[in-house]
Coordinates of C-alpha atoms in Angstrom, one line a residue:
Chain Z
E1 CA 102.3 54.9 80.7
L2 CA 103.5 55.4 84.5
K3 CA 101.3 57.9 86.5
V4 CA 101.8 59.1 90.1
E5 CA 99.0 60.8 91.8
Q6 CA 99.3 62.4 95.1
N7 CA 96.5 64.1 97.2
P8 CA 95.7 66.5 98.8
L9 CA 97.1 68.9 95.8
F10 CA 96.8 71.7 98.8
L11 CA 96.8 71.1 102.4
S12 CA 96.4 73.5 105.8
M13 CA 96.7 72.0 108.9
Q14 CA 96.9 74.0 112.3
E15 CA 100.2 73.6 114.4
G16 CA 100.0 70.2 116.5
K17 CA 97.8 68.4 114.3
N18 CA 98.2 64.8 112.4
Y19 CA 97.9 64.3 108.7
T20 CA 98.5 62.1 106.0
I21 CA 99.8 62.7 102.3
Y22 CA 99.0 60.1 99.7
C23 CA 100.4 58.8 96.8
N24 CA 99.2 56.1 94.1
Y25 CA 101.2 54.8 91.1
S26 CA 99.8 53.0 88.1
T27 CA 102.2 50.2 87.6
T28 CA 104.3 47.6 89.4
S29 CA 107.3 49.1 91.3
D30 CA 109.4 48.9 94.6
R31 CA 111.2 51.9 94.6
L32 CA 109.9 55.2 96.0
Y33 CA 111.1 58.2 97.2
W34 CA 109.5 61.7 98.8
Y35 CA 111.3 65.0 98.4
R36 CA 110.7 68.4 100.0
Q37 CA 110.7 71.8 98.6
D38 CA 110.8 74.7 100.1
P39 CA 110.0 77.8 97.7
G40 CA 112.6 78.1 95.1
K41 CA 114.9 76.0 96.6
S42 CA 116.4 72.5 94.7
L43 CA 114.3 69.0 96.6
E44 CA 115.6 67.9 99.2
S45 CA 115.5 64.1 99.7
L46 CA 113.9 63.1 102.6
F47 CA 112.6 58.8 101.9
V48 CA 113.9 56.2 99.8
L49 CA 111.7 53.4 100.2
L50 CA 113.0 50.4 98.3
S51 CA 110.6 47.1 99.5
N52 CA 107.3 46.2 100.3
G53 CA 106.4 47.1 103.7
A54 CA 109.0 49.6 103.6
V55 CA 108.7 52.2 106.6
K56 CA 111.0 54.8 107.6
Q57 CA 110.9 57.7 110.0
E58 CA 112.7 60.9 110.5
G59 CA 111.1 63.6 112.9
R60 CA 107.4 64.1 112.3
L61 CA 107.3 62.5 109.2
M62 CA 106.6 58.9 108.8
A63 CA 106.9 57.6 105.2
S64 CA 105.7 54.2 103.9
L65 CA 105.3 51.8 100.9
D66 CA 102.5 49.3 100.0
T67 CA 104.0 48.2 96.8
K68 CA 100.8 45.5 95.6
A69 CA 97.9 48.3 96.4
R70 CA 100.5 50.7 94.8
L71 CA 100.7 53.0 97.2
S72 CA 102.7 55.2 99.4
T73 CA 101.8 57.7 102.5
L74 CA 103.8 60.5 104.1
H75 CA 102.1 60.9 107.6
I76 CA 102.8 64.1 109.5
T77 CA 102.7 64.2 113.3
A78 CA 102.1 67.1 115.8
A79 CA 102.9 69.6 112.5
V80 CA 105.2 72.3 113.3
H81 CA 105.1 76.1 110.9
D82 CA 108.9 74.8 109.4
L83 CA 107.5 71.6 107.6
S84 CA 105.7 74.2 105.5
A85 CA 106.7 73.0 101.8
T86 CA 106.1 71.4 99.0
Y87 CA 106.5 67.5 99.5
F88 CA 106.7 65.2 96.0
C89 CA 106.6 61.4 95.7
A90 CA 108.5 60.2 93.0
V91 CA 108.6 56.8 91.2
D92 CA 111.0 54.3 90.0
A93 CA 109.7 52.0 87.0
T94 CA 113.1 51.5 85.1
G95 CA 114.8 49.2 89.1
T96 CA 118.2 51.3 88.1
A97 CA 116.7 55.0 89.5
S98 CA 117.7 56.4 86.7
K99 CA 114.1 58.0 85.3
L100 CA 111.8 59.1 88.1
T101 CA 108.1 59.9 87.6
F102 CA 107.0 62.4 90.1
G103 CA 103.6 63.1 91.6
T104 CA 102.3 66.6 91.2
G105 CA 103.4 67.9 94.8
T106 CA 101.3 68.3 97.8
R107 CA 101.5 71.9 98.7
L108 CA 101.4 72.0 102.9
Q109 CA 101.0 75.0 104.9
V110 CA 101.3 74.5 108.7
T111 CA 99.4 77.6 110.6
L112 CA 100.3 78.3 114.1
Chain Y
E1 CA 130.7 70.1 100.3
A2 CA 129.2 71.7 96.9
G3 CA 126.1 70.4 96.1
V4 CA 124.5 71.0 92.7
T5 CA 124.9 74.4 91.4
Q6 CA 122.7 75.6 87.9
F7 CA 122.9 79.0 86.5
P8 CA 121.1 81.1 85.7
S9 CA 118.9 80.8 88.3
H10 CA 116.1 83.0 86.3
S11 CA 116.8 83.7 82.4
V12 CA 114.0 85.9 80.6
I13 CA 114.0 85.7 76.6
E14 CA 111.7 86.3 73.7
K15 CA 110.0 83.9 71.3
G16 CA 112.7 82.7 69.1
Q17 CA 115.8 83.7 71.0
T18 CA 118.4 81.4 72.4
V19 CA 119.6 80.0 76.0
T20 CA 121.7 77.9 77.2
L21 CA 121.8 76.4 81.1
R22 CA 124.3 75.2 83.1
C23 CA 124.3 72.5 85.3
D24 CA 127.6 70.9 87.4
P25 CA 127.0 68.2 89.4
I26 CA 128.5 66.8 92.7
S27 CA 132.1 66.4 92.1
G28 CA 132.6 62.8 91.5
H29 CA 128.9 61.7 90.3
D30 CA 128.9 59.6 87.2
N31 CA 125.1 60.1 86.7
L32 CA 123.4 63.5 85.8
Y33 CA 119.7 64.1 85.2
W34 CA 117.8 66.9 83.7
Y35 CA 114.2 67.7 84.2
R36 CA 111.4 70.5 84.3
R37 CA 108.4 71.1 85.8
V38 CA 106.0 73.9 83.7
M39 CA 103.5 76.1 85.6
G40 CA 101.0 73.8 87.1
K41 CA 102.1 70.2 86.1
E42 CA 104.3 67.4 87.3
I43 CA 108.2 67.4 87.4
K44 CA 109.2 65.5 83.8
F45 CA 112.1 63.7 83.2
L46 CA 114.0 64.8 80.2
L47 CA 117.4 62.8 79.8
H48 CA 120.2 61.4 82.0
F49 CA 123.9 61.3 81.2
V50 CA 126.4 58.4 82.7
K51 CA 129.2 60.8 82.1
E52 CA 129.5 62.4 78.9
S53 CA 127.1 59.7 77.6
K54 CA 123.5 59.9 76.8
Q55 CA 122.3 57.1 78.3
D56 CA 118.5 57.7 78.1
E57 CA 116.9 61.1 76.0
S58 CA 113.6 59.7 75.4
G59 CA 112.2 63.2 77.7
M60 CA 113.1 65.7 75.3
P61 CA 110.7 67.3 73.9
N62 CA 112.0 67.7 70.5
N63 CA 114.8 68.6 68.9
R64 CA 114.9 72.0 69.5
F65 CA 116.5 71.1 73.2
L66 CA 120.4 70.0 73.1
A67 CA 122.1 68.8 76.5
E68 CA 125.9 68.3 76.4
R69 CA 128.0 66.7 78.7
T70 CA 131.5 67.8 78.5
G71 CA 134.6 65.3 79.5
G72 CA 131.2 63.9 81.6
T73 CA 131.7 67.2 84.1
Y74 CA 129.4 70.0 83.6
S75 CA 125.8 69.8 81.5
T76 CA 124.8 72.2 79.9
L77 CA 121.0 72.3 78.1
K78 CA 120.7 75.0 74.7
V79 CA 116.7 75.5 73.9
Q80 CA 117.0 76.7 70.4
P81 CA 114.7 78.7 68.9
A82 CA 112.8 78.7 72.5
E83 CA 108.9 78.8 72.6
L84 CA 106.6 79.9 74.7
E85 CA 105.9 76.4 76.4
D86 CA 109.5 76.2 77.0
S87 CA 108.4 78.2 79.9
G88 CA 109.4 76.4 83.3
V89 CA 112.0 75.5 85.9
Y90 CA 114.9 73.0 84.5
F91 CA 116.0 71.4 88.0
C92 CA 119.5 69.1 87.1
A93 CA 120.1 66.2 89.5
S94 CA 123.4 64.4 90.1
S95 CA 124.1 60.9 91.6
P96 CA 127.1 58.6 92.0
R97 CA 127.6 55.7 90.1
D98 CA 126.3 53.1 92.5
T99 CA 123.2 54.3 94.1
A100 CA 120.0 53.6 96.1
G101 CA 118.5 56.4 93.6
E102 CA 118.8 59.4 95.9
L103 CA 119.2 62.1 93.4
F104 CA 120.5 65.3 94.3
F105 CA 119.2 68.3 93.2
G106 CA 120.3 71.7 92.1
E107 CA 117.7 74.6 92.7
G108 CA 116.6 74.4 89.2
S109 CA 116.5 77.0 86.3
R110 CA 113.9 79.6 86.1
L111 CA 113.2 80.1 82.1
T112 CA 110.5 82.6 81.0
V113 CA 109.8 82.7 77.4
L114 CA 108.0 86.2 76.5

Protein backbone atom coordinates (compact mmCIF):
# COMPACT_ATOMS: atom_id res chain seq x y z
CA GLU A 1 0.00 0.00 0.00
CA LEU A 2 1.35 3.39 -0.99
CA LYS A 3 2.12 5.66 1.94
CA VAL A 4 2.85 9.36 1.67
CA GLU A 5 4.43 11.20 4.56
CA GLN A 6 4.78 14.93 4.87
CA ASN A 7 6.80 16.85 7.36
CA PRO A 8 6.50 18.99 9.20
CA LEU A 9 2.78 18.77 9.95
CA PHE A 10 2.76 22.31 11.24
CA LEU A 11 5.13 25.11 10.44
CA SER A 12 5.19 28.57 11.92
CA MET A 13 7.65 30.90 10.27
CA GLN A 14 8.38 34.57 10.17
CA GLU A 15 7.97 36.67 7.08
CA GLY A 16 11.15 36.82 5.05
CA LYS A 17 12.44 33.43 6.13
CA ASN A 18 13.06 30.37 3.97
CA TYR A 19 11.85 26.86 4.67
CA THR A 20 11.27 23.49 3.03
CA ILE A 21 8.39 21.04 3.28
CA TYR A 22 9.23 17.41 2.61
CA CYS A 23 7.12 14.71 1.03
CA ASN A 24 8.30 11.10 1.14
CA TYR A 25 6.46 8.22 -0.47
CA SER A 26 6.84 4.49 -0.27
CA THR A 27 6.49 3.04 -3.78
CA THR A 28 7.71 3.83 -7.25
CA SER A 29 6.01 6.75 -8.89
CA ASP A 30 7.03 9.55 -11.21
CA ARG A 31 3.93 11.67 -10.79
CA LEU A 32 3.60 13.99 -7.85
CA TYR A 33 1.32 16.94 -7.20
CA TRP A 34 1.31 19.81 -4.76
CA TYR A 35 -1.91 21.47 -3.68
CA ARG A 36 -2.72 24.42 -1.49
CA GLN A 37 -5.86 24.74 0.62
CA ASP A 38 -7.10 27.85 2.39
CA PRO A 39 -9.55 27.19 5.25
CA GLY A 40 -12.95 26.14 3.93
CA LYS A 41 -11.84 26.44 0.34
CA SER A 42 -11.04 23.99 -2.43
CA LEU A 43 -7.66 22.41 -3.03
CA GLU A 44 -5.82 24.55 -5.54
CA SER A 45 -3.27 22.89 -7.80
CA LEU A 46 0.19 24.38 -7.41
CA PHE A 47 2.58 22.06 -9.22
CA VAL A 48 2.47 18.93 -11.35
CA LEU A 49 5.78 17.04 -11.37
CA LEU A 50 5.93 14.28 -13.94
CA SER A 51 9.53 13.10 -14.10
CA ASN A 52 12.63 12.53 -12.09
CA GLY A 53 14.52 15.76 -11.55
CA ALA A 54 11.51 17.92 -12.38
CA VAL A 55 11.71 21.37 -10.86
CA LYS A 56 8.96 23.97 -11.06
CA GLN A 57 8.79 27.45 -9.63
CA GLU A 58 5.96 29.89 -9.15
CA GLY A 59 6.66 33.07 -7.25
CA ARG A 60 8.13 32.26 -3.85
CA LEU A 61 7.43 28.53 -4.16
CA MET A 62 9.63 25.94 -5.82
CA ALA A 63 8.90 22.23 -6.04
CA SER A 64 11.22 19.41 -7.01
CA LEU A 65 10.96 15.67 -7.48
CA ASP A 66 13.57 12.96 -6.93
CA THR A 67 11.94 9.68 -7.91
CA LYS A 68 14.96 7.60 -6.93
CA ALA A 69 14.85 8.91 -3.39
CA ARG A 70 11.02 8.95 -3.50
CA LEU A 71 11.13 12.50 -2.24
CA SER A 72 9.62 15.79 -3.24
CA THR A 73 10.30 19.14 -1.65
CA LEU A 74 8.37 22.38 -1.60
CA HIS A 75 10.72 25.25 -0.87
CA ILE A 76 9.45 28.58 0.34
CA THR A 77 11.63 31.61 -0.24
CA ALA A 78 11.20 34.82 1.75
CA ALA A 79 7.80 33.86 3.08
CA VAL A 80 4.95 36.35 3.13
CA HIS A 81 1.72 36.22 5.14
CA ASP A 82 -0.34 35.38 2.03
CA LEU A 83 1.37 32.00 1.85
CA SER A 84 -0.34 30.90 5.06
CA ALA A 85 -2.40 27.82 4.13
CA THR A 86 -2.29 24.03 4.26
CA TYR A 87 -0.10 22.38 1.65
CA PHE A 88 -0.66 18.83 0.47
CA CYS A 89 1.47 16.58 -1.66
CA ALA A 90 -0.20 13.75 -3.55
CA VAL A 91 1.30 10.81 -5.38
CA ASP A 92 -0.11 8.92 -8.32
CA ALA A 93 1.02 5.30 -8.44
CA THR A 94 -1.33 4.28 -11.23
CA GLY A 95 0.38 6.24 -13.96
CA THR A 96 -3.00 7.46 -15.14
CA ALA A 97 -3.67 10.17 -12.57
CA SER A 98 -6.85 8.37 -11.67
CA LYS A 99 -6.14 7.75 -8.00
CA LEU A 100 -4.08 10.05 -5.82
CA THR A 101 -2.68 9.21 -2.42
CA PHE A 102 -2.35 12.31 -0.28
CA GLY A 103 0.00 13.23 2.50
CA THR A 104 -1.42 14.49 5.79
CA GLY A 105 -0.80 18.09 4.85
CA THR A 106 1.47 20.78 6.26
CA ARG A 107 -0.23 23.70 7.89
CA LEU A 108 1.90 26.77 7.26
CA GLN A 109 1.49 29.90 9.33
CA VAL A 110 3.54 32.93 8.33
CA THR A 111 3.77 35.54 11.04
CA LEU A 112 4.68 39.18 10.73
CA GLU B 1 -15.71 29.22 -16.43
CA ALA B 2 -17.46 27.75 -13.39
CA GLY B 3 -15.40 25.51 -11.17
CA VAL B 4 -16.43 22.30 -9.45
CA THR B 5 -19.42 22.99 -7.24
CA GLN B 6 -20.62 20.91 -4.34
CA PHE B 7 -23.83 20.97 -2.35
CA PRO B 8 -24.50 21.21 0.52
CA SER B 9 -21.48 22.92 1.98
CA HIS B 10 -22.35 21.57 5.40
CA SER B 11 -24.81 18.94 6.55
CA VAL B 12 -25.58 17.91 10.13
CA ILE B 13 -27.57 14.70 10.55
CA GLU B 14 -28.21 12.12 13.21
CA LYS B 15 -26.82 8.63 13.16
CA GLY B 16 -29.03 6.38 11.06
CA GLN B 17 -30.27 9.12 8.77
CA THR B 18 -29.55 9.47 5.08
CA VAL B 19 -27.59 12.21 3.36
CA THR B 20 -27.01 12.87 -0.32
CA LEU B 21 -24.12 15.00 -1.47
CA ARG B 22 -24.03 16.47 -4.94
CA CYS B 23 -21.15 17.43 -7.20
CA ASP B 24 -21.27 19.38 -10.44
CA PRO B 25 -17.96 19.00 -12.26
CA ILE B 26 -16.45 21.47 -14.67
CA SER B 27 -18.37 21.29 -17.92
CA GLY B 28 -16.81 18.86 -20.37
CA HIS B 29 -14.74 16.99 -17.79
CA ASP B 30 -15.15 13.26 -18.29
CA ASN B 31 -13.37 12.29 -15.09
CA LEU B 32 -15.05 12.80 -11.75
CA TYR B 33 -13.63 11.77 -8.40
CA TRP B 34 -14.79 11.62 -4.82
CA TYR B 35 -12.35 11.93 -1.94
CA ARG B 36 -12.93 12.39 1.75
CA ARG B 37 -11.00 13.68 4.72
CA VAL B 38 -11.94 12.37 8.10
CA MET B 39 -10.89 14.66 10.95
CA GLY B 40 -7.13 14.75 11.36
CA LYS B 41 -6.50 12.12 8.72
CA GLU B 42 -5.32 12.14 5.14
CA ILE B 43 -7.51 12.92 2.18
CA LYS B 44 -8.51 9.50 0.85
CA PHE B 45 -9.74 8.39 -2.54
CA LEU B 46 -13.26 7.00 -2.69
CA LEU B 47 -14.03 6.46 -6.35
CA HIS B 48 -13.55 7.55 -9.93
CA PHE B 49 -16.09 7.95 -12.72
CA VAL B 50 -15.32 8.20 -16.39
CA LYS B 51 -18.44 9.76 -17.79
CA GLU B 52 -21.26 7.70 -16.24
CA SER B 53 -19.19 4.57 -15.60
CA LYS B 54 -17.48 3.70 -12.35
CA GLN B 55 -13.83 3.21 -13.25
CA ASP B 56 -12.54 2.49 -9.76
CA GLU B 57 -14.55 2.28 -6.56
CA SER B 58 -11.88 0.60 -4.48
CA GLY B 59 -11.89 3.37 -1.89
CA MET B 60 -15.57 3.15 -0.99
CA PRO B 61 -15.64 2.20 2.70
CA ASN B 62 -18.67 -0.10 2.66
CA ASN B 63 -22.05 -0.66 1.10
CA ARG B 64 -23.64 2.20 3.00
CA PHE B 65 -22.08 4.47 0.40
CA LEU B 66 -23.61 4.73 -3.06
CA ALA B 67 -22.29 6.97 -5.81
CA GLU B 68 -23.98 7.70 -9.09
CA ARG B 69 -23.28 9.91 -12.05
CA THR B 70 -26.37 10.44 -14.11
CA GLY B 71 -25.75 10.91 -17.83
CA GLY B 72 -22.10 11.58 -17.19
CA THR B 73 -22.81 15.02 -15.77
CA TYR B 74 -23.34 15.67 -12.07
CA SER B 75 -22.70 13.05 -9.42
CA THR B 76 -24.32 12.19 -6.12
CA LEU B 77 -22.89 10.37 -3.13
CA LYS B 78 -25.45 8.91 -0.78
CA VAL B 79 -24.69 7.67 2.70
CA GLN B 80 -27.42 5.44 4.13
CA PRO B 81 -27.58 4.91 7.06
CA ALA B 82 -24.97 7.37 8.27
CA GLU B 83 -22.65 6.40 11.12
CA LEU B 84 -20.56 8.60 13.40
CA GLU B 85 -17.33 7.65 11.62
CA ASP B 86 -18.68 9.00 8.35
CA SER B 87 -18.18 12.55 9.61
CA GLY B 88 -15.65 14.48 7.58
CA VAL B 89 -15.24 16.59 4.48
CA TYR B 90 -16.18 15.05 1.16
CA PHE B 91 -14.36 16.50 -1.81
CA CYS B 92 -15.30 16.15 -5.42
CA ALA B 93 -12.81 16.73 -8.22
CA SER B 94 -12.89 16.59 -11.98
CA SER B 95 -10.43 16.50 -14.84
CA PRO B 96 -10.59 16.40 -18.62
CA ARG B 97 -10.24 13.17 -20.58
CA ASP B 98 -6.63 13.69 -21.57
CA THR B 99 -4.94 14.98 -18.51
CA ALA B 100 -1.51 15.19 -16.97
CA GLY B 101 -3.28 14.43 -13.76
CA GLU B 102 -4.16 17.86 -12.47
CA LEU B 103 -7.44 17.57 -10.63
CA PHE B 104 -9.80 20.49 -10.06
CA PHE B 105 -11.39 20.28 -6.65
CA GLY B 106 -14.58 21.65 -5.21
CA GLU B 107 -14.76 23.30 -1.81
CA GLY B 108 -16.04 20.14 -0.21
CA SER B 109 -19.17 19.13 1.68
CA ARG B 110 -18.69 18.90 5.42
CA LEU B 111 -20.73 16.10 6.95
CA THR B 112 -21.33 15.94 10.67
CA VAL B 113 -23.07 12.84 12.03
CA LEU B 114 -24.31 13.18 15.62
